[in-house]
Amino acid sequence: MKFATYKNKYGHFIGIVHPDGGRVLPLLEAYEKMGGKSALPTGMAEAISLGDLFYQEAKKTVQWVSEHNLDVEIYIPLESVELLAPIPRPAKNVFCVGKNYAEHAIEMGSKEDIPEHVMVFTKAPTTVIAHGQNILSHRELTEQLDYEGELAVVIGKKGIRIKREEALDYVFGYTIVNDVTARDLQAKHKQFFIGKSLDTTCPLGPWIVHKSAIDNPNNLDIKTTVNGEVRQDSNTENFIFPVEEIIAVLSQGMTLEPGDIIATGTPAGVGKGFKPPRFLKSGDTVEITVGGIGILRNKVEG
């Protein structure tokens, strides 16, 4: 099941994307038609915080619509609404894992740069934009704007000191993130925060796929293209640190909460890794495809 956040003239709402990919079910409207007993929120983060209740009520609603042949009546064309990031304004910084593919660590330095422990930095909530929205070039600040296609994990249950073998129980679902980076600012300031946190540098979406639809997050194809040219092509089986380990490490002394987002690292093929480097410029279109989730597409402007 794919959970999207969309906007129309009445406000922001949660929708369920139809399997055909072209329609969306207004969840709250359909739920009320069904006579649902619980109060479902209109915001994704609030809905996720309800735990399994939210998913079960959403699943029940989709089944009810199908059983009563109401697909045509209730589903609306995806093109008739504006997709937002599934969590438009995260409550916390986005957690990001660095150098989680050996080949990427090597292209950014050498074999000595392959980490022995999970590397973590963060991106400010103000970086988040939706599928289809434009990435600002910030050319007055950077000449080295780079792309990083990644699988993102959305936490669904509060936890601390989570055991690795139980880590996936704390996941709500998965989405796609582009960890856009100003490489020159990243190098200048040493710590990554400024180079990673320029406005619009965290495209997220287009939706969240519930964990029940992803058999193994550590075995998903991931590909990034720039203007149709393949730049990154890998599989999350090449993670140095799998999703379970990332969650376990992050939670050892820090509480993870529903709606927290974890970007799991990018494969080799970033712009900086080419000789000479191939950074993003105004007019470029970046597409990131992750198996079982979909395509995140954004254009650079300015």
mmCIF file of C-alpha atoms in Angstrom:
data_model
loop_
_atom_site.group_PDB
_atom_site.id
_atom_site.type_symbol
_atom_site.label_atom_id
_atom_site.label_comp_id
_atom_site.label_asym_id
_atom_site.label_seq_id
_atom_site.Cartn_x
_atom_site.Cartn_y
_atom_site.Cartn_z
ATOM 1 C CA MET A 1 0.000 0.000 0.000
ATOM 2 C CA LYS A 2 1.311 3.426 -1.021
ATOM 3 C CA PHE A 3 0.504 6.365 1.249
ATOM 4 C CA ALA A 4 0.714 9.822 -0.332
ATOM 5 C CA THR A 5 0.157 13.327 0.973
ATOM 6 C CA TYR A 6 -1.640 15.551 -1.502
ATOM 7 C CA LYS A 7 -3.036 19.061 -1.667
ATOM 8 C CA ASN A 8 -6.194 20.418 -3.215
ATOM 9 C CA LYS A 9 -8.235 23.603 -2.737
ATOM 10 C CA TYR A 10 -9.611 22.263 0.554
ATOM 11 C CA GLY A 11 -6.303 21.476 2.268
ATOM 12 C CA HIS A 12 -3.747 18.690 2.753
ATOM 13 C CA PHE A 13 -4.881 15.071 2.890
ATOM 14 C CA ILE A 14 -3.629 11.482 2.996
ATOM 15 C CA GLY A 15 -4.325 9.411 -0.085
ATOM 16 C CA ILE A 16 -3.853 5.769 -1.020
ATOM 17 C CA VAL A 17 -2.328 5.371 -4.462
ATOM 18 C CA HIS A 18 -4.180 2.887 -6.663
ATOM 19 C CA PRO A 19 -2.104 -0.062 -7.969
ATOM 20 C CA ASP A 20 -2.411 1.404 -11.483
ATOM 21 C CA GLY A 21 -0.429 4.433 -10.266
ATOM 22 C CA GLY A 22 -2.764 6.945 -11.856
ATOM 23 C CA ARG A 23 -5.374 7.466 -9.155
ATOM 24 C CA VAL A 24 -5.510 8.247 -5.482
ATOM 25 C CA LEU A 25 -8.105 7.368 -2.850
ATOM 26 C CA PRO A 26 -8.994 10.249 -0.513
ATOM 27 C CA LEU A 27 -8.576 8.187 2.635
ATOM 28 C CA LEU A 28 -10.541 10.286 5.102
ATOM 29 C CA GLU A 29 -13.472 10.748 2.716
ATOM 30 C CA ALA A 30 -13.647 7.033 1.928
ATOM 31 C CA TYR A 31 -13.213 6.113 5.581
ATOM 32 C CA GLU A 32 -16.152 8.312 6.582
ATOM 33 C CA LYS A 33 -18.322 6.846 3.798
ATOM 34 C CA MET A 34 -17.487 3.404 5.161
ATOM 35 C CA GLY A 35 -18.620 4.523 8.619
ATOM 36 C CA GLY A 36 -15.201 4.195 10.246
ATOM 37 C CA LYS A 37 -15.284 4.458 14.006
ATOM 38 C CA SER A 38 -11.822 5.895 14.755
ATOM 39 C CA ALA A 39 -10.804 9.500 14.151
ATOM 40 C CA LEU A 40 -8.183 9.490 11.408
ATOM 41 C CA PRO A 41 -5.985 12.592 11.136
ATOM 42 C CA THR A 42 -5.333 14.363 7.847
ATOM 43 C CA GLY A 43 -1.555 14.584 8.407
ATOM 44 C CA MET A 44 0.797 11.684 7.647
ATOM 45 C CA ALA A 45 3.023 12.075 10.711
ATOM 46 C CA GLU A 46 0.006 12.130 13.018
ATOM 47 C CA ALA A 47 -1.472 9.098 11.260
ATOM 48 C CA ILE A 48 1.759 7.118 11.537
ATOM 49 C CA SER A 49 1.859 7.891 15.260
ATOM 50 C CA LEU A 50 -1.381 5.905 15.646
ATOM 51 C CA GLY A 51 0.662 2.791 15.041
ATOM 52 C CA ASP A 52 -0.809 -0.312 13.439
ATOM 53 C CA LEU A 53 -4.340 1.058 13.939
ATOM 54 C CA PHE A 54 -3.810 3.508 11.079
ATOM 55 C CA TYR A 55 -2.577 0.882 8.638
ATOM 56 C CA GLN A 56 -5.342 -1.562 9.526
ATOM 57 C CA GLU A 57 -8.075 1.082 9.152
ATOM 58 C CA ALA A 58 -6.594 2.211 5.835
ATOM 59 C CA LYS A 59 -6.423 -1.383 4.606
ATOM 60 C CA LYS A 60 -10.032 -1.968 5.676
ATOM 61 C CA THR A 61 -11.117 1.171 3.804
ATOM 62 C CA VAL A 62 -9.425 0.148 0.558
ATOM 63 C CA GLN A 63 -11.043 -3.293 0.781
ATOM 64 C CA TRP A 64 -14.471 -1.750 1.439
ATOM 65 C CA VAL A 65 -14.189 0.526 -1.600
ATOM 66 C CA SER A 66 -13.216 -2.434 -3.779
ATOM 67 C CA GLU A 67 -15.946 -4.734 -2.443
ATOM 68 C CA HIS A 68 -18.607 -2.070 -3.089
ATOM 69 C CA ASN A 69 -17.288 -1.288 -6.599
ATOM 70 C CA LEU A 70 -16.739 2.358 -5.690
ATOM 71 C CA ASP A 71 -13.344 2.732 -7.370
ATOM 72 C CA VAL A 72 -14.645 5.013 -10.137
ATOM 73 C CA GLU A 73 -16.782 7.036 -7.742
ATOM 74 C CA ILE A 74 -14.211 7.720 -5.021
ATOM 75 C CA TYR A 75 -10.718 7.512 -6.549
ATOM 76 C CA ILE A 76 -9.527 10.740 -8.150
ATOM 77 C CA PRO A 77 -6.889 11.207 -10.885
ATOM 78 C CA LEU A 78 -3.441 11.716 -9.426
ATOM 79 C CA GLU A 79 -2.839 14.482 -11.972
ATOM 80 C CA SER A 80 -5.765 16.467 -10.521
ATOM 81 C CA VAL A 81 -4.034 16.983 -7.167
ATOM 82 C CA GLU A 82 -0.651 18.330 -6.089
ATOM 83 C CA LEU A 83 1.583 15.721 -4.510
ATOM 84 C CA LEU A 84 3.458 16.935 -1.451
ATOM 85 C CA ALA A 85 6.329 15.196 0.264
ATOM 86 C CA PRO A 86 4.735 12.302 2.187
ATOM 87 C CA ILE A 87 5.813 14.034 5.415
ATOM 88 C CA PRO A 88 5.952 17.665 4.245
ATOM 89 C CA ARG A 89 7.628 19.042 7.368
ATOM 90 C CA PRO A 90 9.393 16.414 9.492
ATOM 91 C CA ALA A 91 9.385 17.096 13.223
ATOM 92 C CA LYS A 92 13.131 16.423 13.368
ATOM 93 C CA ASN A 93 16.126 16.658 11.109
ATOM 94 C CA VAL A 94 16.355 13.871 8.551
ATOM 95 C CA PHE A 95 18.923 11.296 9.706
ATOM 96 C CA CYS A 96 21.429 10.442 6.954
ATOM 97 C CA VAL A 97 23.957 7.624 6.758
ATOM 98 C CA GLY A 98 27.227 8.442 5.007
ATOM 99 C CA LYS A 99 29.411 6.125 2.923
ATOM 100 C CA ASN A 100 27.161 3.088 3.293
ATOM 101 C CA TYR A 101 28.306 1.556 -0.015
ATOM 102 C CA ALA A 102 31.983 0.574 -0.257
ATOM 103 C CA GLU A 103 32.312 1.747 -3.876
ATOM 104 C CA HIS A 104 30.943 5.174 -2.960
ATOM 105 C CA ALA A 105 33.397 5.469 -0.067
ATOM 106 C CA ILE A 106 36.212 4.627 -2.490
ATOM 107 C CA GLU A 107 35.093 7.126 -5.149
ATOM 108 C CA MET A 108 35.064 9.829 -2.479
ATOM 109 C CA GLY A 109 38.580 8.925 -1.309
ATOM 110 C CA SER A 110 40.079 5.450 -1.096
ATOM 111 C CA LYS A 111 39.580 2.030 0.508
ATOM 112 C CA GLU A 112 40.750 3.590 3.768
ATOM 113 C CA ASP A 113 37.541 5.659 3.737
ATOM 114 C CA ILE A 114 35.279 2.622 4.038
ATOM 115 C CA PRO A 115 33.768 3.109 7.517
ATOM 116 C CA GLU A 116 33.937 0.590 10.325
ATOM 117 C CA HIS A 117 30.984 2.162 12.116
ATOM 118 C CA VAL A 118 27.752 3.793 10.959
ATOM 119 C CA MET A 119 28.398 7.419 9.938
ATOM 120 C CA VAL A 120 25.488 9.761 10.652
ATOM 121 C CA PHE A 121 24.751 13.386 9.797
ATOM 122 C CA THR A 122 21.459 15.251 9.405
ATOM 123 C CA LYS A 123 19.557 17.562 7.075
ATOM 124 C CA ALA A 124 17.277 20.341 8.346
ATOM 125 C CA PRO A 125 13.489 19.848 7.992
ATOM 126 C CA THR A 126 13.386 22.940 5.739
ATOM 127 C CA THR A 127 15.268 21.004 3.043
ATOM 128 C CA VAL A 128 12.298 18.732 2.276
ATOM 129 C CA ILE A 129 10.424 19.138 -1.009
ATOM 130 C CA ALA A 130 8.091 16.897 -2.991
ATOM 131 C CA HIS A 131 8.389 14.839 -6.144
ATOM 132 C CA GLY A 132 8.063 17.269 -9.039
ATOM 133 C CA GLN A 133 9.141 20.358 -7.131
ATOM 134 C CA ASN A 134 12.292 22.185 -8.187
ATOM 135 C CA ILE A 135 15.685 22.006 -6.498
ATOM 136 C CA LEU A 136 17.175 25.475 -6.180
ATOM 137 C CA SER A 137 20.694 25.684 -7.610
ATOM 138 C CA HIS A 138 21.888 28.138 -4.917
ATOM 139 C CA ARG A 139 24.515 29.224 -7.422
ATOM 140 C CA GLU A 140 25.355 32.261 -5.301
ATOM 141 C CA LEU A 141 26.559 29.828 -2.617
ATOM 142 C CA THR A 142 27.795 26.727 -4.379
ATOM 143 C CA GLU A 143 29.387 25.617 -7.625
ATOM 144 C CA GLN A 144 29.296 21.938 -6.675
ATOM 145 C CA LEU A 145 25.682 20.877 -6.276
ATOM 146 C CA ASP A 146 25.511 17.078 -6.303
ATOM 147 C CA TYR A 147 22.850 14.343 -6.269
ATOM 148 C CA GLU A 148 22.652 11.258 -4.046
ATOM 149 C CA GLY A 149 19.866 8.739 -4.684
ATOM 150 C CA GLU A 150 18.892 6.805 -1.573
ATOM 151 C CA LEU A 151 16.355 4.517 0.048
ATOM 152 C CA ALA A 152 14.698 6.198 3.035
ATOM 153 C CA VAL A 153 13.187 4.456 6.060
ATOM 154 C CA VAL A 154 10.190 5.928 7.882
ATOM 155 C CA ILE A 155 9.942 4.949 11.532
ATOM 156 C CA GLY A 156 6.505 3.835 12.696
ATOM 157 C CA LYS A 157 6.918 3.065 16.387
ATOM 158 C CA LYS A 158 8.693 4.760 19.290
ATOM 159 C CA GLY A 159 11.738 2.925 20.556
ATOM 160 C CA ILE A 160 15.092 3.165 22.258
ATOM 161 C CA ARG A 161 17.864 0.563 22.500
ATOM 162 C CA ILE A 162 16.176 -1.373 19.708
ATOM 163 C CA LYS A 163 17.610 -4.827 19.089
ATOM 164 C CA ARG A 164 18.855 -5.455 15.586
ATOM 165 C CA GLU A 165 16.663 -8.543 15.191
ATOM 166 C CA GLU A 166 13.585 -6.475 16.116
ATOM 167 C CA ALA A 167 14.474 -3.319 14.184
ATOM 168 C CA LEU A 168 12.149 -3.805 11.206
ATOM 169 C CA ASP A 169 9.200 -4.029 13.602
ATOM 170 C CA TYR A 170 9.755 -0.318 14.242
ATOM 171 C CA VAL A 171 9.488 0.625 10.563
ATOM 172 C CA PHE A 172 6.289 2.044 9.051
ATOM 173 C CA GLY A 173 7.470 2.049 5.468
ATOM 174 C CA TYR A 174 9.949 3.161 2.853
ATOM 175 C CA THR A 175 10.322 6.037 0.418
ATOM 176 C CA ILE A 176 12.981 7.664 -1.778
ATOM 177 C CA VAL A 177 15.247 10.581 -0.947
ATOM 178 C CA ASN A 178 17.712 12.668 -2.951
ATOM 179 C CA ASP A 179 20.386 13.824 -0.511
ATOM 180 C CA VAL A 180 21.387 16.854 -2.598
ATOM 181 C CA THR A 181 24.729 18.187 -1.385
ATOM 182 C CA ALA A 182 26.785 21.330 -1.879
ATOM 183 C CA ARG A 183 30.190 19.620 -1.985
ATOM 184 C CA ASP A 184 32.228 22.822 -1.680
ATOM 185 C CA LEU A 185 30.281 23.913 1.416
ATOM 186 C CA GLN A 186 30.575 20.410 2.829
ATOM 187 C CA ALA A 187 34.370 20.613 2.501
ATOM 188 C CA LYS A 188 34.633 24.238 3.658
ATOM 189 C CA HIS A 189 32.707 23.747 6.906
ATOM 190 C CA LYS A 190 34.128 20.250 7.643
ATOM 191 C CA GLN A 191 30.961 19.146 9.417
ATOM 192 C CA PHE A 192 28.285 18.343 6.835
ATOM 193 C CA PHE A 193 25.253 20.240 8.139
ATOM 194 C CA ILE A 194 25.449 23.446 6.059
ATOM 195 C CA GLY A 195 26.438 21.666 2.855
ATOM 196 C CA LYS A 196 23.563 19.243 3.344
ATOM 197 C CA SER A 197 20.878 21.671 4.509
ATOM 198 C CA LEU A 198 20.317 24.292 1.840
ATOM 199 C CA ASP A 199 16.606 24.813 1.150
ATOM 200 C CA THR A 200 15.062 22.310 -1.316
ATOM 201 C CA THR A 201 17.987 19.865 -1.041
ATOM 202 C CA CYS A 202 15.976 16.928 0.288
ATOM 203 C CA PRO A 203 13.469 15.804 -2.347
ATOM 204 C CA LEU A 204 11.363 13.092 -0.688
ATOM 205 C CA GLY A 205 8.676 10.796 -2.040
ATOM 206 C CA PRO A 206 6.667 10.413 -4.094
ATOM 207 C CA TRP A 207 4.907 8.359 -1.407
ATOM 208 C CA ILE A 208 5.587 5.943 1.449
ATOM 209 C CA VAL A 209 5.257 2.245 0.659
ATOM 210 C CA HIS A 210 4.102 0.309 3.711
ATOM 211 C CA LYS A 211 6.638 -2.216 4.978
ATOM 212 C CA SER A 212 4.238 -5.098 4.269
ATOM 213 C CA ALA A 213 4.873 -4.548 0.542
ATOM 214 C CA ILE A 214 8.689 -4.678 0.845
ATOM 215 C CA ASP A 215 10.000 -8.176 1.546
ATOM 216 C CA ASN A 216 13.575 -7.075 2.199
ATOM 217 C CA PRO A 217 14.756 -3.441 2.252
ATOM 218 C CA ASN A 218 18.313 -4.734 1.940
ATOM 219 C CA ASN A 219 17.666 -6.095 -1.562
ATOM 220 C CA LEU A 220 16.170 -3.318 -3.680
ATOM 221 C CA ASP A 221 17.442 -2.048 -7.015
ATOM 222 C CA ILE A 222 18.345 1.657 -6.955
ATOM 223 C CA LYS A 223 19.140 3.813 -9.976
ATOM 224 C CA THR A 224 19.769 7.530 -10.508
ATOM 225 C CA THR A 225 19.678 9.286 -13.868
ATOM 226 C CA VAL A 226 20.510 12.871 -14.785
ATOM 227 C CA ASN A 227 18.776 14.031 -17.966
ATOM 228 C CA GLY A 228 18.140 10.368 -18.770
ATOM 229 C CA GLU A 229 21.780 9.288 -18.377
ATOM 230 C CA VAL A 230 22.364 6.564 -15.789
ATOM 231 C CA ARG A 231 24.755 7.800 -13.118
ATOM 232 C CA GLN A 232 24.075 5.392 -10.219
ATOM 233 C CA ASP A 233 22.981 1.771 -10.611
ATOM 234 C CA SER A 234 23.168 -0.581 -7.634
ATOM 235 C CA ASN A 235 21.194 -2.598 -5.120
ATOM 236 C CA THR A 236 20.751 -2.102 -1.388
ATOM 237 C CA GLU A 237 22.217 -5.574 -0.884
ATOM 238 C CA ASN A 238 25.497 -3.671 -1.227
ATOM 239 C CA PHE A 239 24.889 -1.759 2.007
ATOM 240 C CA ILE A 240 27.818 -1.916 4.419
ATOM 241 C CA PHE A 241 25.346 -1.470 7.267
ATOM 242 C CA PRO A 242 21.865 -2.933 6.604
ATOM 243 C CA VAL A 243 18.690 -1.177 7.669
ATOM 244 C CA GLU A 244 18.422 -3.242 10.869
ATOM 245 C CA GLU A 245 21.884 -2.219 12.015
ATOM 246 C CA ILE A 246 21.324 1.450 11.217
ATOM 247 C CA ILE A 247 18.151 1.524 13.333
ATOM 248 C CA ALA A 248 19.803 -0.380 16.176
ATOM 249 C CA VAL A 249 22.829 1.952 16.256
ATOM 250 C CA LEU A 250 20.779 5.156 16.051
ATOM 251 C CA SER A 251 18.496 4.057 18.863
ATOM 252 C CA GLN A 252 21.136 3.000 21.398
ATOM 253 C CA GLY A 253 20.977 6.253 23.314
ATOM 254 C CA MET A 254 18.415 8.218 21.340
ATOM 255 C CA THR A 255 14.692 7.632 21.088
ATOM 256 C CA LEU A 256 13.376 7.068 17.591
ATOM 257 C CA GLU A 257 9.814 8.273 17.068
ATOM 258 C CA PRO A 258 7.012 7.770 14.533
ATOM 259 C CA GLY A 259 7.650 9.870 11.454
ATOM 260 C CA ASP A 260 11.436 9.963 11.849
ATOM 261 C CA ILE A 261 13.147 9.616 8.471
ATOM 262 C CA ILE A 262 16.443 7.806 7.891
ATOM 263 C CA ALA A 263 18.275 8.108 4.554
ATOM 264 C CA THR A 264 20.357 4.957 4.218
ATOM 265 C CA GLY A 265 23.255 6.116 2.031
ATOM 266 C CA THR A 266 24.013 6.476 -1.665
ATOM 267 C CA PRO A 267 25.769 4.161 -4.149
ATOM 268 C CA ALA A 268 28.776 5.033 -6.291
ATOM 269 C CA GLY A 269 28.247 7.362 -9.221
ATOM 270 C CA VAL A 270 27.724 10.758 -7.592
ATOM 271 C CA GLY A 271 28.809 13.808 -9.559
ATOM 272 C CA LYS A 272 31.921 14.352 -7.472
ATOM 273 C CA GLY A 273 33.084 10.817 -8.208
ATOM 274 C CA PHE A 274 33.585 11.466 -11.926
ATOM 275 C CA LYS A 275 36.843 12.764 -13.392
ATOM 276 C CA PRO A 276 36.277 15.580 -14.047
ATOM 277 C CA PRO A 277 33.332 15.991 -11.626
ATOM 278 C CA ARG A 278 29.832 16.274 -13.103
ATOM 279 C CA PHE A 279 27.860 18.533 -10.804
ATOM 280 C CA LEU A 280 24.238 19.564 -11.287
ATOM 281 C CA LYS A 281 23.350 22.710 -13.207
ATOM 282 C CA SER A 282 20.164 24.654 -13.814
ATOM 283 C CA GLY A 283 17.793 22.734 -16.076
ATOM 284 C CA ASP A 284 19.029 19.269 -15.104
ATOM 285 C CA THR A 285 16.420 16.637 -14.229
ATOM 286 C CA VAL A 286 17.287 14.013 -11.638
ATOM 287 C CA GLU A 287 15.300 10.777 -11.434
ATOM 288 C CA ILE A 288 15.809 8.210 -8.693
ATOM 289 C CA THR A 289 14.143 4.814 -9.034
ATOM 290 C CA VAL A 290 13.933 2.307 -6.177
ATOM 291 C CA GLY A 291 12.426 -1.113 -6.800
ATOM 292 C CA GLY A 292 9.014 -1.599 -5.236
ATOM 293 C CA ILE A 293 8.605 2.107 -4.498
ATOM 294 C CA GLY A 294 8.650 4.183 -7.677
ATOM 295 C CA ILE A 295 10.377 7.214 -9.163
ATOM 296 C CA LEU A 296 11.356 10.492 -7.482
ATOM 297 C CA ARG A 297 11.842 13.199 -10.123
ATOM 298 C CA ASN A 298 13.033 16.787 -9.611
ATOM 299 C CA LYS A 299 14.453 19.533 -11.796
ATOM 300 C CA VAL A 300 17.187 21.990 -10.874
ATOM 301 C CA GLU A 301 16.322 25.666 -11.304
ATOM 302 C CA GLY A 302 17.988 29.021 -10.781
#
